[in-house]
Coordinates of C-alpha atoms in Angstrom, one line a residue:
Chain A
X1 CA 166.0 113.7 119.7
X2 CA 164.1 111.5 117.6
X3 CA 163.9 112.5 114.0
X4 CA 161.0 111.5 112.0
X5 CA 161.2 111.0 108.2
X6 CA 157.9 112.0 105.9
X7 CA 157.7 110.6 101.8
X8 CA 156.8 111.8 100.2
X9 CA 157.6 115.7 101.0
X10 CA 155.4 116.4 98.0
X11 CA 152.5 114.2 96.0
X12 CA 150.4 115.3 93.6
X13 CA 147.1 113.5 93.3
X14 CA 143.5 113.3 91.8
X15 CA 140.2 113.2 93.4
X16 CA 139.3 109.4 94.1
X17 CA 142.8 108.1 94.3
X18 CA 144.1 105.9 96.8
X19 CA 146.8 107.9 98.3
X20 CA 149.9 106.5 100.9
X21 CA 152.1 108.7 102.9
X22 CA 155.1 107.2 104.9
X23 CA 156.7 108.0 108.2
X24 CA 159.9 106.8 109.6
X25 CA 161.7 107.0 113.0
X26 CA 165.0 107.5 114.0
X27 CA 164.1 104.8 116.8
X28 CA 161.5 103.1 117.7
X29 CA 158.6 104.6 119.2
X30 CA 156.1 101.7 119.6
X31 CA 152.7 103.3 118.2
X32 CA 153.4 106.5 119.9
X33 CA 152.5 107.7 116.5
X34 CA 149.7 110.3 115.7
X35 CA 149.0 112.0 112.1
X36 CA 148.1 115.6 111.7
X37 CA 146.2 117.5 108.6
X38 CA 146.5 121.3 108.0
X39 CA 144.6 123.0 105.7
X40 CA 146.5 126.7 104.6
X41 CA 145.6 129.8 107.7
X42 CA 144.5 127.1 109.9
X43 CA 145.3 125.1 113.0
X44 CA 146.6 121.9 112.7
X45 CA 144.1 119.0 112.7
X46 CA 144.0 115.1 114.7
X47 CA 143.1 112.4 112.3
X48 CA 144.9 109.8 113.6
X49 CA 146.3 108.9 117.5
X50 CA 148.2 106.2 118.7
X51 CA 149.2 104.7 114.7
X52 CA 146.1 103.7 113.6
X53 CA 143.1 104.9 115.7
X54 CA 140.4 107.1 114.1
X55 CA 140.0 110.7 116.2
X56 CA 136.0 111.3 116.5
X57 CA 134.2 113.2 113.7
X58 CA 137.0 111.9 110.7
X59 CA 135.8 110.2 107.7
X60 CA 136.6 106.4 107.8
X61 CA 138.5 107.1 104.3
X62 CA 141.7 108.0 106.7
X63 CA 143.4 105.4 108.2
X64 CA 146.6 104.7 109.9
X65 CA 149.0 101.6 110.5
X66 CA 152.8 100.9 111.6
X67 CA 154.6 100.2 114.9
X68 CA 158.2 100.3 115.8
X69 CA 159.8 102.8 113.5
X70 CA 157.5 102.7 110.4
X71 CA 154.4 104.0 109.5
X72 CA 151.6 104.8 106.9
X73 CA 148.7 107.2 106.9
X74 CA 146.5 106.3 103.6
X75 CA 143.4 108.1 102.2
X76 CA 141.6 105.3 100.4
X77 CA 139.8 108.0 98.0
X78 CA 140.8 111.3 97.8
X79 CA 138.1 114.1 98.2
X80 CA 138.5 118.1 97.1
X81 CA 139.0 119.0 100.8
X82 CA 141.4 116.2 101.8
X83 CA 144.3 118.6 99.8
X84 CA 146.4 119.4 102.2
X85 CA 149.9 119.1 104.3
X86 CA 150.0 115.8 106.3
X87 CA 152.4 115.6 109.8
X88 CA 153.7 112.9 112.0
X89 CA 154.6 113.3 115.1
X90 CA 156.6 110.9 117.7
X91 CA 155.2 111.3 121.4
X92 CA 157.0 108.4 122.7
X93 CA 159.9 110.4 124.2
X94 CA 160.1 114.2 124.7
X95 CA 160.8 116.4 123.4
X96 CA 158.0 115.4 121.3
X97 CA 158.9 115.8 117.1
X98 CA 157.2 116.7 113.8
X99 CA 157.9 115.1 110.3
X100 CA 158.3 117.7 107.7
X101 CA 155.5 117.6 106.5
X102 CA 153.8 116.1 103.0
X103 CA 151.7 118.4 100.8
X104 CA 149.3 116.6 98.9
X105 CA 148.5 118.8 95.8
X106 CA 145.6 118.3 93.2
X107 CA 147.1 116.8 89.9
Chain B
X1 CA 132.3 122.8 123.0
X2 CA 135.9 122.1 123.8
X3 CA 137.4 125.4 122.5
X4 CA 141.0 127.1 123.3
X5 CA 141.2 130.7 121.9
X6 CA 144.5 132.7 121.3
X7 CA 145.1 136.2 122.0
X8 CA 145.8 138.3 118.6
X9 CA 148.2 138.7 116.3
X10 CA 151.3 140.8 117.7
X11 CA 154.0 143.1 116.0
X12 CA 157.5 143.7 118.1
X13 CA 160.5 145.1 118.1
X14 CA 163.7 142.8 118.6
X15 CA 164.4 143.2 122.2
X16 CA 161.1 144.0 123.6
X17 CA 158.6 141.5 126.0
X18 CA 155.5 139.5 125.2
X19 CA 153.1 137.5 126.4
X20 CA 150.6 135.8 124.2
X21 CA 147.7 133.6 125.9
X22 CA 145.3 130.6 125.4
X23 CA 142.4 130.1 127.3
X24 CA 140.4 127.0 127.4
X25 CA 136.8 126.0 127.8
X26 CA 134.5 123.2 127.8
X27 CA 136.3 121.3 129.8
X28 CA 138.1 121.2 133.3
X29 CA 141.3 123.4 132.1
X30 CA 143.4 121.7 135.1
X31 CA 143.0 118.3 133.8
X32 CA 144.7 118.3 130.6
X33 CA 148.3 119.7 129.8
X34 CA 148.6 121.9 127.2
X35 CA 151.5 122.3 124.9
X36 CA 152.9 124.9 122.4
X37 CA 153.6 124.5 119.0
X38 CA 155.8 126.9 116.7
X39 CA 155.3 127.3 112.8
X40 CA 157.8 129.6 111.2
X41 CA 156.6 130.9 107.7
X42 CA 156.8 128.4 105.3
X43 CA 158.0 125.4 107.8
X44 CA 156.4 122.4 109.5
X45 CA 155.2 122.1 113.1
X46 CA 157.8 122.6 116.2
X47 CA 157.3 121.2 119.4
X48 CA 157.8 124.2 122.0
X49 CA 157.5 122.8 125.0
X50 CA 154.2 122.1 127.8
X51 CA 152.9 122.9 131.0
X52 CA 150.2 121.3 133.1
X53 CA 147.7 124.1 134.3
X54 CA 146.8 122.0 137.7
X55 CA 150.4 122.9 139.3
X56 CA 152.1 124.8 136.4
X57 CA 154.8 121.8 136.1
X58 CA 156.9 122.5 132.7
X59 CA 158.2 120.6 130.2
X60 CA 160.8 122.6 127.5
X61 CA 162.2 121.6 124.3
X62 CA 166.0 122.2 124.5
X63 CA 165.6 123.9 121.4
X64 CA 163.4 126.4 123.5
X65 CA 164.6 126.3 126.7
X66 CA 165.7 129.6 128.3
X67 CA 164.2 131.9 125.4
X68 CA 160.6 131.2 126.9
X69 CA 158.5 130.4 129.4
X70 CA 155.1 128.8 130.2
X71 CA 152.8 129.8 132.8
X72 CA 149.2 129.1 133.2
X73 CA 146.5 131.0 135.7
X74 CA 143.9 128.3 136.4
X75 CA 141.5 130.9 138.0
X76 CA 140.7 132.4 134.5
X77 CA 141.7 129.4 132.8
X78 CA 144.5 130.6 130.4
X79 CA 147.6 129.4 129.3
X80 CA 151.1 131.7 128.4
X81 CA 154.1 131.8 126.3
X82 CA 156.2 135.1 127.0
X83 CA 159.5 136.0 125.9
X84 CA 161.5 138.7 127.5
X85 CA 163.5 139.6 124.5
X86 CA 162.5 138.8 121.6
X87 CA 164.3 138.1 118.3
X88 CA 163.6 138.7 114.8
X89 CA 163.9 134.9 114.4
X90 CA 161.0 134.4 116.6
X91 CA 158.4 136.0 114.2
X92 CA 156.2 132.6 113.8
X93 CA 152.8 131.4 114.0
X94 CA 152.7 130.2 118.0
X95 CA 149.8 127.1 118.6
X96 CA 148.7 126.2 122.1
X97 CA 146.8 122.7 121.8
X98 CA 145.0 120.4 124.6
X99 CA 147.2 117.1 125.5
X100 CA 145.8 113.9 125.7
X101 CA 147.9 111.6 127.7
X102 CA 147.4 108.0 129.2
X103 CA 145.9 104.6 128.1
X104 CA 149.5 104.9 126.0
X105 CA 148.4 107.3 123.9
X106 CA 149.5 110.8 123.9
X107 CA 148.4 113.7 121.2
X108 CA 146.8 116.9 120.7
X109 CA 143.2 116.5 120.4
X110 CA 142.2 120.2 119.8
X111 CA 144.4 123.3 119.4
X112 CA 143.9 126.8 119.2
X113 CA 143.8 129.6 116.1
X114 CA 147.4 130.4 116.5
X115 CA 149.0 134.0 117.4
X116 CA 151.1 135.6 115.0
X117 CA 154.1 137.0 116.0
X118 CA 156.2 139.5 113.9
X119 CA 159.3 140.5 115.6
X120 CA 160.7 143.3 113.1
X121 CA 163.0 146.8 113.9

């Protein structure tokens, strides 16, 4: 399986910061790469698909780069609702797999 | 309105059956895979597993395979996870979510509520 390495697992932050959150494969997985936000009691959310496109209907503050085996998901300035836990996830090679997860906290 | 909606939440006893469903609508249900997705309490996001509705092919997680099964009934366009005997260890949060696959890119676009599954004696 490929495992998939999130930093930080935790990051405490204020509204308006610029904000980076890593992601590292075992292997590479080209830019079979997509980043998810969950907010507490709810269903997991697409921001980004395929490393660094935008999914419809999310704010152009999120953005996404890497290929290979490293990545980055960065919120150029933080809003109230953005704090929440951020996952990766590989789907170049099944079964598919999840970071841990980062939870970005209010500081 | 792309929408997939879960059956409710679900309290069991180790060793008993359950099937928990997904239906989708807004969109042809046999032209998009859909996969399952397992939160335990407190824990990230656990890829179950997938099936694609238009001929009920199945993909499994080693981690999974055996203990469950997909099955999808296109004519009332729903999706299932069942377990024949369940264990305590499976009380989790269970997502179904729509795949989006080709043109090199493959993710989950929109996913459903989530069933909660408590599996206690």
């Amino acid at each position: 399986d490929i495992q998939m390495t999130q930093s930080p697992p935790s990051l405490s932050a204020s509204v308006g910061d610029r904000v980076t959150i890593t992601c590292r494969a075992s292997q590479t997985i080209s830019r079979y790469l997509n980043w998810y936000q969950q907010t507490p009691g709810k269903a997991p959310k697409l921001l980004i698909y395929t490393a660094s496109s935008l999914q419809n209907g999310v704010p152009s503050r999120f953005s996404g780069s890497g290929s290979g085996t490293d990545f980055t998901l960065t919120i150029s300035s933080l809003q109230p609702e953005d704090f929440a836990t951020y996952y990766c996830q590989q789907s170049y090679s099944t079964p598919q797999t999840f970071g841990q997860g980062t939870k970005l906290e209010i500081k | 309105e792309v929408q997939l909606v879960q059956s409710g939440a679900e309290v069991k006893k180790p060793g008993e059956s359950l099937r928990i469903s997904c239906k989708g609508s807004g969109y042809s249900f046999t032209n998009y895979w859909i996969s399952w997705v397992r939160q335990m309490p407190g824990k990230g996001l656990e890829w179950m597993g997938r099936i694609d509705p238009s001929d009920s092919y199945t993909n499994y997680s080693p981690s999974f395979q055996g203990h469950v099964t997909f099955s999808a009934d296109k004519s009332i366009i729903t999706a299932y996870l069942q377990w024949t005997s369940l264990k305590a260890s499976d009380t989790a949060m269970y997502y179904c979510a729509r795949r989006i696959t080709g043109n090199k890119r493959d993710y989950f676009d929109y996913w459903g509520q989530g069933t909660l599954v408590t599996v206690s004696s």
